[in-house]
Short mmCIF file of C-alpha atoms and ligand atoms in Angstrom, two decimals:
data_model
loop_
_atom_site.label_atom_id
_atom_site.label_comp_id
_atom_site.label_asym_id
_atom_site.label_seq_id
_atom_site.Cartn_x
_atom_site.Cartn_y
_atom_site.Cartn_z
CA MET T 9 -20.25 -60.95 79.11
CA ALA T 10 -20.74 -62.43 75.58
CA THR T 11 -20.94 -66.14 75.47
CA ASP T 12 -20.82 -66.81 71.69
CA THR T 13 -17.51 -67.84 70.25
CA TYR T 14 -16.05 -67.60 66.80
CA VAL T 15 -12.87 -68.35 64.77
CA GLY T 16 -11.03 -65.70 63.03
CA SER T 17 -9.08 -66.01 59.65
CA VAL T 18 -6.37 -63.80 58.37
CA ASP T 19 -6.35 -63.79 54.62
CA GLN T 20 -3.19 -62.25 53.48
CA GLY T 21 -3.68 -61.70 49.92
CA THR T 22 -1.66 -60.17 46.93
CA THR T 23 -3.56 -56.87 46.97
CA GLY T 24 -4.57 -56.67 50.48
CA THR T 25 -5.16 -58.35 53.87
CA ARG T 26 -8.52 -59.19 55.27
CA PHE T 27 -9.67 -60.50 58.74
CA MET T 28 -12.85 -62.46 58.84
CA VAL T 29 -14.73 -63.89 61.85
CA PHE T 30 -16.93 -66.98 61.32
CA ASP T 31 -19.57 -68.51 63.46
CA HIS T 32 -20.28 -72.32 63.93
CA GLY T 33 -22.47 -72.30 60.83
CA GLY T 34 -19.71 -70.85 58.68
CA ASN T 35 -21.42 -67.43 58.39
CA VAL T 36 -19.30 -64.25 58.32
CA VAL T 37 -19.93 -62.19 61.42
CA ALA T 38 -17.26 -59.51 61.06
CA SER T 39 -14.91 -58.46 58.33
CA ALA T 40 -12.21 -55.77 57.58
CA TYR T 41 -9.83 -55.31 54.63
CA GLU T 42 -6.91 -53.16 53.96
CA LYS T 43 -4.83 -52.87 50.64
CA HIS T 44 -0.99 -52.49 50.73
CA GLU T 45 1.35 -50.98 48.22
CA GLN T 46 2.46 -52.90 45.10
CA ILE T 47 6.16 -51.97 44.45
CA TYR T 48 7.57 -52.22 40.95
CA PRO T 49 11.30 -51.42 41.24
CA GLU T 50 11.95 -52.58 37.73
CA PRO T 51 10.07 -53.95 34.79
CA GLY T 52 8.99 -57.57 35.80
CA TRP T 53 9.59 -57.18 39.46
CA VAL T 54 6.89 -57.02 42.08
CA GLU T 55 7.60 -56.52 45.83
CA HIS T 56 5.66 -55.96 49.07
CA ASP T 57 6.74 -54.24 52.14
CA ALA T 58 6.21 -56.99 54.78
CA MET T 59 6.09 -54.50 57.67
CA GLU T 60 3.28 -52.62 55.95
CA VAL T 61 1.47 -56.15 55.57
CA TRP T 62 1.97 -56.78 59.29
CA GLU T 63 0.77 -53.44 60.38
CA ASN T 64 -2.32 -53.82 58.11
CA THR T 65 -2.82 -57.25 59.50
CA LYS T 66 -3.07 -56.01 63.04
CA SER T 67 -5.33 -53.22 62.04
CA VAL T 68 -7.75 -55.33 60.04
CA MET T 69 -8.00 -57.68 63.06
CA ASN T 70 -8.81 -54.96 65.58
CA THR T 71 -11.15 -53.06 63.14
CA ALA T 72 -13.29 -56.16 62.29
CA LEU T 73 -13.60 -57.18 65.97
CA ASP T 74 -14.72 -53.38 66.69
CA LYS T 75 -17.11 -53.37 63.66
CA GLY T 76 -18.61 -56.69 64.85
CA GLY T 77 -18.88 -55.75 68.55
CA LEU T 78 -16.73 -58.63 69.39
CA ASP T 79 -14.31 -59.23 72.19
CA PRO T 80 -11.05 -60.92 71.00
CA GLU T 81 -11.57 -63.30 74.07
CA GLN T 82 -14.45 -64.65 71.90
CA LEU T 83 -12.05 -66.06 69.29
CA GLU T 84 -11.39 -69.65 69.94
CA ALA T 85 -8.87 -69.83 67.31
CA ILE T 86 -7.32 -68.05 64.40
CA GLY T 87 -6.37 -69.54 61.01
CA VAL T 88 -4.11 -68.13 58.30
CA THR T 89 -4.46 -68.18 54.42
CA ASN T 90 -2.17 -66.35 52.12
CA GLN T 91 -0.95 -65.40 48.71
CA ARG T 92 1.35 -68.41 47.89
CA GLU T 93 5.15 -68.32 47.05
CA THR T 94 5.83 -64.88 47.99
CA THR T 95 9.11 -64.88 49.71
CA LEU T 96 10.67 -63.06 52.69
CA LEU T 97 13.72 -63.19 54.91
CA TRP T 98 13.85 -61.50 58.23
CA ASP T 99 16.45 -60.93 61.09
CA ALA T 100 15.72 -63.77 63.74
CA GLU T 101 16.67 -61.42 66.58
CA THR T 102 14.85 -58.11 65.65
CA GLY T 103 12.07 -59.63 63.43
CA ALA T 104 12.91 -56.82 60.92
CA PRO T 105 12.81 -57.97 57.15
CA ILE T 106 16.09 -57.71 55.31
CA ALA T 107 14.31 -56.62 52.20
CA ASN T 108 10.93 -56.33 50.63
CA ALA T 109 9.12 -59.61 50.06
CA ILE T 110 9.51 -60.88 46.30
CA VAL T 111 6.06 -61.43 45.20
CA TRP T 112 4.88 -64.71 43.26
CA GLN T 113 4.32 -62.65 40.02
CA ASP T 114 7.94 -61.38 40.06
CA ARG T 115 9.95 -62.73 37.02
CA ARG T 116 13.45 -61.60 38.00
CA THR T 117 14.66 -65.10 38.40
CA THR T 118 13.50 -66.43 35.04
CA ASP T 119 17.13 -66.75 33.94
CA ARG T 120 18.00 -68.83 36.91
CA ILE T 121 15.17 -71.26 35.81
CA GLU T 122 16.59 -71.52 32.29
CA THR T 123 20.01 -72.33 33.61
CA LEU T 124 18.35 -75.11 35.77
CA GLU T 125 16.78 -76.48 32.59
CA ASP T 126 19.92 -76.20 30.59
CA GLU T 127 21.68 -78.06 33.20
CA GLY T 128 19.05 -80.97 32.83
CA LYS T 129 17.82 -80.59 36.29
CA ALA T 130 14.20 -79.77 35.62
CA ASP T 131 13.11 -83.46 36.00
CA MET T 132 14.77 -83.98 39.28
CA VAL T 133 13.06 -80.82 40.79
CA GLN T 134 9.61 -81.95 39.37
CA GLN T 135 10.08 -85.37 40.71
CA LYS T 136 10.77 -84.21 44.09
CA THR T 137 8.34 -81.14 44.26
CA GLY T 138 5.46 -81.95 41.87
CA LEU T 139 6.20 -78.33 40.40
CA GLU T 140 7.10 -77.36 36.98
CA PRO T 141 10.31 -75.31 37.64
CA ASP T 142 9.47 -71.71 37.39
CA ALA T 143 10.36 -68.29 38.76
CA TYR T 144 6.93 -68.22 40.28
CA PHE T 145 7.96 -70.49 43.18
CA SER T 146 9.97 -69.41 46.41
CA ALA T 147 13.15 -71.30 45.81
CA THR T 148 14.89 -68.85 43.27
CA LYS T 149 13.47 -65.88 45.05
CA ALA T 150 15.16 -66.97 48.32
CA GLU T 151 18.31 -67.48 46.54
CA TRP T 152 18.10 -64.05 44.89
CA LEU T 153 17.54 -62.38 48.28
CA LEU T 154 20.66 -64.13 49.81
CA ASP T 155 22.71 -63.16 46.93
CA ASN T 156 21.64 -59.61 46.33
CA THR T 157 20.33 -58.03 49.51
CA ASP T 158 22.22 -54.86 50.33
CA PRO T 159 23.99 -55.79 53.70
CA ILE T 160 23.87 -52.09 54.67
CA LYS T 161 20.08 -52.51 55.20
CA LEU T 162 20.65 -55.40 57.57
CA GLN T 163 20.43 -54.49 61.27
CA ARG T 164 23.98 -54.58 62.75
CA ALA T 165 25.19 -56.02 59.56
CA ARG T 166 28.78 -56.27 58.47
CA PRO T 167 29.15 -56.01 54.63
CA GLN T 168 28.88 -59.27 52.73
CA ASP T 169 27.64 -61.21 55.62
CA VAL T 170 24.13 -61.92 54.58
CA ARG T 171 24.93 -65.54 53.54
CA GLU T 172 27.07 -66.09 56.59
CA ARG T 173 24.22 -64.86 58.80
CA ALA T 174 21.72 -67.09 57.15
CA GLU T 175 24.06 -70.06 57.64
CA ALA T 176 24.41 -69.19 61.23
CA GLY T 177 20.69 -69.20 61.61
CA ASP T 178 20.46 -65.49 62.20
CA LEU T 179 18.00 -65.07 59.30
CA MET T 180 14.67 -66.69 58.92
CA PHE T 181 13.00 -67.54 55.59
CA GLY T 182 9.38 -67.62 55.07
CA THR T 183 6.14 -67.36 52.80
CA MET T 184 3.62 -64.99 54.00
CA ASP T 185 1.72 -67.54 56.24
CA THR T 186 5.02 -67.95 58.09
CA TRP T 187 5.53 -64.14 58.49
CA VAL T 188 2.02 -63.77 59.94
CA ILE T 189 2.30 -66.73 62.19
CA TYR T 190 5.63 -65.46 63.31
CA ASN T 191 4.36 -62.02 64.15
CA LEU T 192 1.23 -63.45 65.91
CA THR T 193 2.94 -66.16 67.98
CA GLY T 194 6.77 -65.65 67.88
CA ASN T 195 7.25 -69.12 66.41
CA HIS T 196 8.92 -69.94 62.97
CA ILE T 197 6.43 -72.34 61.34
CA THR T 198 4.82 -73.05 57.97
CA ASP T 199 2.10 -75.43 57.00
CA VAL T 200 2.53 -78.37 54.56
CA SER T 201 0.47 -76.66 51.71
CA ASN T 202 2.68 -73.64 51.68
CA ALA T 203 5.93 -75.67 52.13
CA SER T 204 4.90 -77.55 48.91
CA ARG T 205 4.98 -74.24 46.95
CA THR T 206 8.53 -73.33 47.91
CA MET T 207 10.25 -75.72 45.35
CA LEU T 208 12.51 -76.73 48.28
CA PHE T 209 10.23 -79.31 49.69
CA ASN T 210 10.02 -82.98 48.87
CA ILE T 211 6.23 -83.81 48.72
CA HIS T 212 6.89 -87.41 48.90
CA ASP T 213 9.11 -87.48 51.92
CA MET T 214 7.18 -84.48 53.24
CA ASP T 215 10.37 -82.64 54.31
CA TRP T 216 12.89 -80.06 53.11
CA ASP T 217 15.07 -81.64 50.53
CA GLN T 218 18.78 -81.23 50.89
CA GLU T 219 19.60 -81.71 47.11
CA LEU T 220 17.10 -78.83 46.50
CA LEU T 221 18.49 -76.69 49.28
CA ASP T 222 22.04 -77.16 47.84
CA GLU T 223 20.91 -76.51 44.41
CA PHE T 224 19.30 -73.17 45.31
CA ASN T 225 21.84 -72.22 48.03
CA VAL T 226 19.33 -71.84 50.74
CA PRO T 227 20.72 -72.84 54.19
CA ALA T 228 18.72 -75.31 56.14
CA GLU T 229 19.24 -73.02 59.13
CA THR T 230 16.78 -70.41 57.68
CA LEU T 231 13.89 -72.58 57.25
CA PRO T 232 10.67 -72.86 59.20
CA GLU T 233 9.33 -75.87 60.87
CA VAL T 234 6.86 -77.62 58.73
CA ARG T 235 3.39 -78.36 60.48
CA PRO T 236 0.13 -79.82 59.58
CA SER T 237 -2.52 -77.35 58.00
CA SER T 238 -4.75 -78.01 61.01
CA ASP T 239 -2.67 -78.66 63.93
CA ASP T 240 -3.97 -79.78 67.28
CA GLU T 241 -0.61 -78.73 68.95
CA THR T 242 -1.24 -75.29 67.55
CA TYR T 243 1.41 -73.12 66.25
CA GLY T 244 1.39 -70.88 69.30
CA SER T 245 -0.87 -68.18 70.56
CA THR T 246 -1.21 -64.49 70.49
CA ASP T 247 -0.03 -62.46 73.52
CA ALA T 248 -2.54 -61.36 76.00
CA GLY T 249 -0.41 -58.22 76.49
CA GLY T 250 -0.01 -57.71 72.62
CA PHE T 251 -1.95 -55.76 70.04
CA LEU T 252 -5.03 -58.17 70.25
CA GLY T 253 -5.14 -58.18 74.08
CA ALA T 254 -6.10 -61.75 74.32
CA GLU T 255 -4.25 -65.18 74.10
CA VAL T 256 -5.81 -66.86 71.02
CA PRO T 257 -4.21 -70.09 69.55
CA VAL T 258 -3.23 -69.94 65.85
CA ALA T 259 -3.90 -73.42 64.81
CA GLY T 260 -4.42 -73.70 61.02
CA ALA T 261 -2.72 -72.30 57.81
CA LEU T 262 -3.28 -73.06 54.21
CA GLY T 263 -2.14 -71.48 50.89
CA ASP T 264 -5.10 -69.54 49.36
CA GLN T 265 -6.14 -72.12 46.71
CA GLN T 266 -5.70 -74.96 49.07
CA ALA T 267 -7.81 -72.94 51.65
CA ALA T 268 -10.52 -72.65 49.00
CA LEU T 269 -10.49 -76.37 48.34
CA PHE T 270 -10.84 -76.91 52.27
CA GLY T 271 -13.57 -74.31 52.49
CA GLN T 272 -15.45 -75.90 49.64
CA THR T 273 -15.16 -79.07 51.84
CA CYS T 274 -13.41 -81.04 49.18
CA PHE T 275 -12.30 -83.45 51.77
CA ASP T 276 -12.22 -86.69 49.56
CA SER T 277 -10.47 -88.05 46.62
CA GLY T 278 -12.17 -86.68 43.36
CA ASP T 279 -13.61 -83.53 44.99
CA ALA T 280 -12.75 -80.58 42.97
CA LYS T 281 -13.15 -76.83 43.07
CA ASN T 282 -12.57 -74.04 40.60
CA THR T 283 -12.00 -70.42 41.67
CA TYR T 284 -12.73 -67.80 38.98
CA GLY T 285 -11.07 -64.71 39.76
CA THR T 286 -8.44 -62.57 37.62
CA GLY T 287 -7.37 -66.04 36.56
CA SER T 288 -8.66 -69.40 37.61
CA PHE T 289 -7.24 -72.18 39.74
CA MET T 290 -8.78 -75.54 39.73
CA LEU T 291 -7.80 -78.09 42.37
CA MET T 292 -8.69 -81.67 42.69
CA ASN T 293 -8.21 -83.76 45.80
CA THR T 294 -6.26 -86.84 44.80
CA GLY T 295 -6.38 -88.51 48.24
CA ASN T 296 -3.34 -89.88 49.82
CA GLU T 297 -1.58 -90.35 46.48
CA ALA T 298 0.68 -87.67 44.90
CA VAL T 299 -0.49 -88.03 41.26
CA MET T 300 2.23 -86.89 38.89
CA SER T 301 0.82 -85.08 35.80
CA ASP T 302 1.46 -85.99 32.11
CA HIS T 303 -0.55 -82.98 31.19
CA GLY T 304 1.15 -79.89 32.58
CA LEU T 305 -0.66 -79.89 35.94
CA LEU T 306 1.02 -79.39 39.23
CA THR T 307 1.09 -81.75 41.95
CA THR T 308 0.76 -80.08 45.19
CA VAL T 309 -0.04 -80.83 48.91
CA GLY T 310 -3.88 -80.17 49.43
CA PHE T 311 -3.97 -80.26 53.26
CA GLN T 312 -3.05 -82.25 56.28
CA ARG T 313 -4.87 -82.52 59.61
CA SER T 314 -2.57 -83.52 62.59
CA GLY T 315 -2.42 -87.31 63.10
CA GLU T 316 -3.75 -87.94 59.58
CA PRO T 317 -1.95 -88.65 56.27
CA VAL T 318 -1.42 -85.83 53.73
CA GLN T 319 -4.15 -85.18 51.09
CA TYR T 320 -2.58 -84.40 47.72
CA ALA T 321 -4.09 -82.25 44.94
CA LEU T 322 -3.52 -81.67 41.24
CA GLU T 323 -3.61 -78.15 40.31
CA GLY T 324 -4.28 -76.27 36.97
CA ALA T 325 -3.61 -72.60 36.75
CA ILE T 326 -5.33 -70.64 34.18
CA PHE T 327 -3.76 -67.09 33.85
CA ILE T 328 -6.65 -65.14 32.43
CA THR T 329 -10.36 -65.62 33.00
CA GLY T 330 -12.06 -62.71 34.79
CA ALA T 331 -9.33 -60.51 33.55
CA ALA T 332 -10.58 -61.07 30.02
CA ILE T 333 -14.03 -59.61 31.28
CA GLU T 334 -12.03 -56.65 32.45
CA TRP T 335 -10.55 -56.48 29.07
CA LEU T 336 -13.98 -56.35 27.37
CA GLU T 337 -14.73 -53.38 29.85
CA ASP T 338 -11.49 -51.71 28.81
CA MET T 339 -12.49 -52.10 25.00
CA THR T 340 -15.96 -50.59 25.99
CA LEU T 341 -17.64 -53.68 24.59
CA ILE T 342 -19.61 -53.87 28.07
CA ASP T 343 -20.05 -51.28 30.71
CA ASP T 344 -19.30 -53.43 33.62
CA ALA T 345 -18.53 -57.23 34.32
CA MET T 346 -22.16 -57.96 35.20
CA GLU T 347 -23.33 -56.74 31.77
CA SER T 348 -21.31 -59.53 30.24
CA GLU T 349 -24.19 -61.92 31.13
CA SER T 350 -27.04 -59.94 29.33
CA VAL T 351 -24.92 -59.22 26.27
CA ALA T 352 -23.81 -62.80 25.82
CA ARG T 353 -27.49 -63.95 26.22
CA SER T 354 -28.53 -61.46 23.45
CA VAL T 355 -26.99 -63.65 20.71
CA ASP T 356 -27.65 -67.50 20.19
CA SER T 357 -23.98 -68.27 19.47
CA THR T 358 -20.70 -66.55 18.81
CA ASP T 359 -21.28 -66.89 15.13
CA GLY T 360 -18.18 -68.85 14.58
CA VAL T 361 -15.92 -66.41 16.60
CA TYR T 362 -13.29 -67.77 19.16
CA LEU T 363 -11.22 -65.63 21.41
CA VAL T 364 -8.15 -67.06 23.16
CA PRO T 365 -7.33 -64.74 25.96
CA ALA T 366 -3.66 -65.63 26.02
CA PHE T 367 -2.68 -62.09 27.10
CA THR T 368 0.23 -63.15 29.15
CA GLY T 369 0.79 -66.65 27.43
CA LEU T 370 -1.06 -69.76 28.27
CA GLY T 371 -0.83 -71.70 31.49
CA ALA T 372 -2.21 -75.28 32.16
CA PRO T 373 -2.38 -77.47 30.36
CA HIS T 374 -0.91 -75.81 27.21
CA TRP T 375 1.98 -73.86 28.81
CA ASP T 376 3.22 -71.51 26.27
CA GLN T 377 4.74 -68.29 27.17
CA ARG T 378 4.91 -66.80 23.64
CA ALA T 379 1.07 -67.44 23.07
CA ARG T 380 -0.80 -64.04 22.81
CA GLY T 381 -4.58 -62.97 22.58
CA THR T 382 -6.16 -64.07 19.53
CA ILE T 383 -9.71 -63.58 17.85
CA VAL T 384 -10.52 -65.79 14.93
CA GLY T 385 -13.52 -66.42 12.78
CA MET T 386 -14.63 -62.92 12.34
CA THR T 387 -16.90 -62.01 9.49
CA ARG T 388 -18.38 -58.65 8.37
CA GLY T 389 -21.33 -59.62 10.54
CA THR T 390 -19.42 -59.98 13.81
CA ARG T 391 -20.80 -57.92 16.41
CA PRO T 392 -19.59 -56.85 20.05
CA ALA T 393 -22.06 -59.41 21.42
CA HIS T 394 -20.42 -62.29 19.58
CA VAL T 395 -17.00 -61.31 20.98
CA VAL T 396 -18.43 -60.89 24.63
CA ARG T 397 -19.99 -64.51 24.24
CA ALA T 398 -16.79 -65.86 22.82
CA THR T 399 -14.95 -64.56 25.86
CA LEU T 400 -17.32 -66.29 28.39
CA GLU T 401 -17.02 -69.41 26.37
CA ALA T 402 -13.25 -69.15 26.35
CA ILE T 403 -13.35 -69.14 30.20
CA ALA T 404 -15.54 -72.31 30.03
CA TYR T 405 -13.10 -74.05 27.37
CA GLN T 406 -10.12 -73.15 29.44
CA THR T 407 -11.48 -74.83 32.43
CA LYS T 408 -12.63 -77.95 30.39
CA ASP T 409 -8.95 -78.30 29.17
CA VAL T 410 -7.63 -78.32 32.67
CA ALA T 411 -10.67 -80.68 33.92
CA GLU T 412 -9.80 -83.24 31.10
CA ALA T 413 -6.20 -83.17 31.97
CA MET T 414 -7.05 -84.00 35.59
CA VAL T 415 -9.43 -86.59 34.84
CA GLU T 416 -6.71 -88.33 32.56
CA ASP T 417 -3.87 -87.81 35.12
CA ALA T 418 -5.76 -88.98 38.13
CA ASP T 419 -8.09 -91.38 36.41
CA ILE T 420 -10.85 -90.06 38.72
CA ASP T 421 -14.26 -89.00 37.45
CA LEU T 422 -15.21 -85.53 38.27
CA ALA T 423 -18.32 -85.95 40.34
CA ASP T 424 -19.20 -82.16 40.34
CA LEU T 425 -17.26 -79.12 40.15
CA ARG T 426 -17.68 -76.51 43.07
CA VAL T 427 -17.04 -72.93 42.08
CA ASP T 428 -16.34 -69.65 43.74
CA GLY T 429 -14.68 -66.35 42.97
CA GLY T 430 -15.96 -63.08 41.53
CA ALA T 431 -17.02 -64.37 38.04
CA VAL T 432 -19.35 -67.13 39.29
CA LYS T 433 -22.07 -64.40 40.00
CA ASN T 434 -22.50 -64.93 36.21
CA ASN T 435 -25.40 -67.36 35.80
CA PHE T 436 -24.77 -67.66 32.10
CA LEU T 437 -21.13 -68.56 32.66
CA CYS T 438 -22.11 -71.26 35.17
CA GLN T 439 -24.62 -72.81 33.03
CA LEU T 440 -22.30 -72.71 30.10
CA GLN T 441 -19.55 -74.30 32.19
CA ALA T 442 -21.85 -77.17 33.11
CA ASP T 443 -22.84 -77.75 29.42
CA ILE T 444 -19.27 -77.63 28.25
CA VAL T 445 -17.60 -79.69 30.84
CA ASP T 446 -20.71 -81.90 31.07
CA THR T 447 -20.78 -81.98 34.89
CA ASN T 448 -22.72 -80.33 37.59
CA ILE T 449 -21.44 -76.91 38.56
CA VAL T 450 -22.26 -76.17 42.12
CA ARG T 451 -22.12 -72.61 43.63
CA PRO T 452 -22.24 -72.31 47.45
CA VAL T 453 -23.99 -69.69 49.51
CA VAL T 454 -20.77 -68.46 51.37
CA ASP T 455 -18.45 -67.43 48.49
CA GLU T 456 -15.60 -66.36 51.05
CA THR T 457 -14.24 -69.94 50.65
CA THR T 458 -10.64 -68.95 51.15
CA ALA T 459 -10.93 -67.44 54.56
CA LEU T 460 -13.40 -70.02 55.46
CA GLY T 461 -11.17 -72.87 54.64
CA SER T 462 -8.42 -71.47 56.96
CA ALA T 463 -10.96 -70.84 59.74
CA TYR T 464 -12.23 -74.39 59.28
CA ALA T 465 -8.45 -75.73 59.55
CA ALA T 466 -8.00 -73.75 62.79
CA GLY T 467 -11.46 -74.43 64.31
CA LEU T 468 -10.99 -78.23 63.79
CA ALA T 469 -7.63 -78.23 65.49
CA VAL T 470 -9.09 -76.72 68.75
CA GLY T 471 -12.36 -78.53 68.72
CA TYR T 472 -14.56 -75.61 67.75
CA TRP T 473 -15.90 -77.95 65.02
CA GLU T 474 -15.59 -81.58 65.93
CA THR T 475 -15.72 -83.43 62.65
CA VAL T 476 -15.54 -82.54 58.95
CA ASP T 477 -19.13 -83.71 58.71
CA GLU T 478 -20.17 -80.67 60.54
CA LEU T 479 -18.35 -78.60 58.01
CA ARG T 480 -20.00 -80.60 55.14
CA LYS T 481 -23.43 -79.60 56.70
CA ASN T 482 -22.45 -75.88 56.77
CA TRP T 483 -21.75 -76.07 52.98
CA GLN T 484 -25.03 -74.83 51.48
CA VAL T 485 -25.83 -74.78 47.87
CA ASP T 486 -26.80 -71.47 46.50
CA ARG T 487 -27.40 -72.79 43.07
CA GLU T 488 -26.70 -75.93 41.05
CA PHE T 489 -26.32 -75.90 37.23
CA GLU T 490 -26.96 -79.18 35.49
CA PRO T 491 -25.69 -79.91 31.99
CA ASN T 492 -28.62 -79.27 29.54
CA GLU T 493 -29.19 -82.45 27.70
CA ASP T 494 -29.50 -80.75 24.34
CA ALA T 495 -26.29 -79.03 24.64
CA ASP T 496 -23.48 -80.29 22.51
CA TYR T 497 -20.27 -78.35 22.48
CA SER T 498 -18.00 -81.15 21.07
CA LYS T 499 -17.55 -79.53 17.66
CA GLU T 500 -17.01 -76.00 19.20
CA PHE T 501 -14.40 -77.63 21.65
CA GLU T 502 -12.40 -78.98 18.58
CA ARG T 503 -12.57 -75.55 17.03
CA TRP T 504 -11.61 -74.01 20.32
CA HIS T 505 -8.33 -76.04 20.02
CA ASP T 506 -7.78 -74.83 16.52
CA ALA T 507 -8.00 -71.31 17.78
CA VAL T 508 -5.53 -72.15 20.67
CA ASP T 509 -3.13 -73.52 18.07
CA ARG T 510 -3.27 -70.15 16.12
CA SER T 511 -2.66 -68.18 19.39
CA MET T 512 0.62 -70.17 20.30
CA GLY T 513 4.15 -69.00 19.62
CA TRP T 514 3.00 -65.48 18.60
CA ALA T 515 5.41 -63.34 20.69
CA GLN T 516 8.95 -63.03 19.16
CA ASP T 517 10.73 -62.25 22.35
CA ASP T 518 9.91 -62.15 26.01
CA ASP T 519 9.25 -58.40 25.86
CA GLU T 520 6.50 -58.48 23.55
P1 LIG H 8 -9.37 -61.85 42.46
O1 LIG H 8 -9.43 -62.46 43.80
O2 LIG H 8 -8.50 -62.55 41.39
O3 LIG H 8 -9.03 -60.37 42.63
P2 LIG H 8 -12.20 -61.88 42.30
O4 LIG H 8 -12.62 -63.38 42.88
O5 LIG H 8 -12.55 -60.74 43.23
O6 LIG H 8 -10.80 -61.85 41.80
O7 LIG H 8 -13.05 -61.72 40.88
C1 LIG H 8 -12.93 -60.61 40.13
C2 LIG H 8 -12.90 -60.95 38.69
O8 LIG H 8 -14.26 -61.35 38.28
C3 LIG H 8 -12.66 -59.70 37.72
O9 LIG H 8 -11.59 -60.20 36.88
C4 LIG H 8 -14.01 -59.64 37.02
O10 LIG H 8 -13.84 -59.28 35.72
C5 LIG H 8 -14.78 -60.83 37.14
N1 LIG H 8 -16.24 -60.69 37.26
C6 LIG H 8 -16.92 -60.01 38.32
N2 LIG H 8 -18.33 -60.22 38.08
C7 LIG H 8 -18.48 -60.84 36.88
C8 LIG H 8 -19.62 -61.23 36.13
N3 LIG H 8 -20.66 -60.95 36.44
N4 LIG H 8 -19.36 -62.09 35.06
C9 LIG H 8 -18.00 -62.28 34.53
N5 LIG H 8 -17.01 -61.93 35.31
C10 LIG H 8 -17.09 -61.25 36.45
#
């Protein structure tokens, strides 16, 4: 009979679902991953089949335990982390989704947001939710599902009664954390960080907001109970007679970026992390204060432990960072992402070249849907290596733009910046980032910070870890990049902004 115990984390992401098992030291002891189908019914629409996601969740949990030679009884708790904002409605009685989930990337409700703006309601929404109104968040997706779901697909449905059934409490609304928690425990629950991304939740009152529910026509009867991200009461337990074959408490949940903040042990005001994946998400803990941004950042719930006040965060979303490296590969300027490092090092500078990777517009802090990718400053002597280096510099400049906005909004100095994600394997990028932001860039040993964060939330709740200090001790530096004293990118940073100006407003209609 094995005696070691662990904490598991379900990481329900955009492209797939992972289950990871962590030990006391925060080390990964078992892991399994499965992709799910991306469904594109129309241009700009993105959907997931929630039943497929749940089947995959069960499968990765069992596979990881099998591969690790672990008994489910050895799990002391399970945490959940998830792609944020993706929205689903299901039948409260049968548990069957009434339609595919609408994924965060889906743009079908853009017009609805424009109407909201035309009606002068954007400020009201932003004041209450901390969010810049956008189709990205759950509210307009839920409204769309309630207005457009084919009632024929509803179990035992009579035509036209989707809204009626929602108002009667026969339908449940949820983001993917809620879906996973519901299927694991039978309870209809979300955590505060995920609630804060719905655009239906008042982050000051920390409750669903009736004015927003009325605006977006979402009946309160459909909403999950909102709980702390790390909850001593637990959200419920798996069923000993169920797929896992053990009764394990589900005790923590965090949206993916908030989970990374937690996994990077950014527990105090001023602590910040940046995740460099396809795009980048920088979050800074602002303590118990919800700092409203004057610079195009989102104000969001960072996390909450039961019995403690909420910790808020400022968030800057950069659409394209690692994806710009993928573009270099597509253009055959490099063979693979790793090669971007040696190619960039092969030249001393970009030779005056600036690349703005605004392939899908610009996010924080510039926010321009019509910006497009731009390369400026080329001469007859420009070589592929200059463009490759300019791309890495662009990733670092974009992060500096967000970091400066955060420091100004929060009036907090950035002590150091903890980094994770696929692109931080690139040492050149990390050093460049330190030089350009003029702060220490710290890369931890465990780079699975998202799954780790939700495991921490769940493990703290059940006492697997007693204090956050234990978690801080687990957090080990792989490498720290200090700003090089001789490095001075101030002139280049000014020129970067000239390049950004030239990229803006390029697309003439939304289809370009
Ligand atoms: P996501 O979670 O968004 O899918 P990952 O965290 O897995 O992303 O990171 C993948 C991204 O990292 C890709 O866009 C890839 O181009 C980029 N990447 C991977 N290795 C490197 C590298 N050595 N240098 C720069 N970018 C890299």
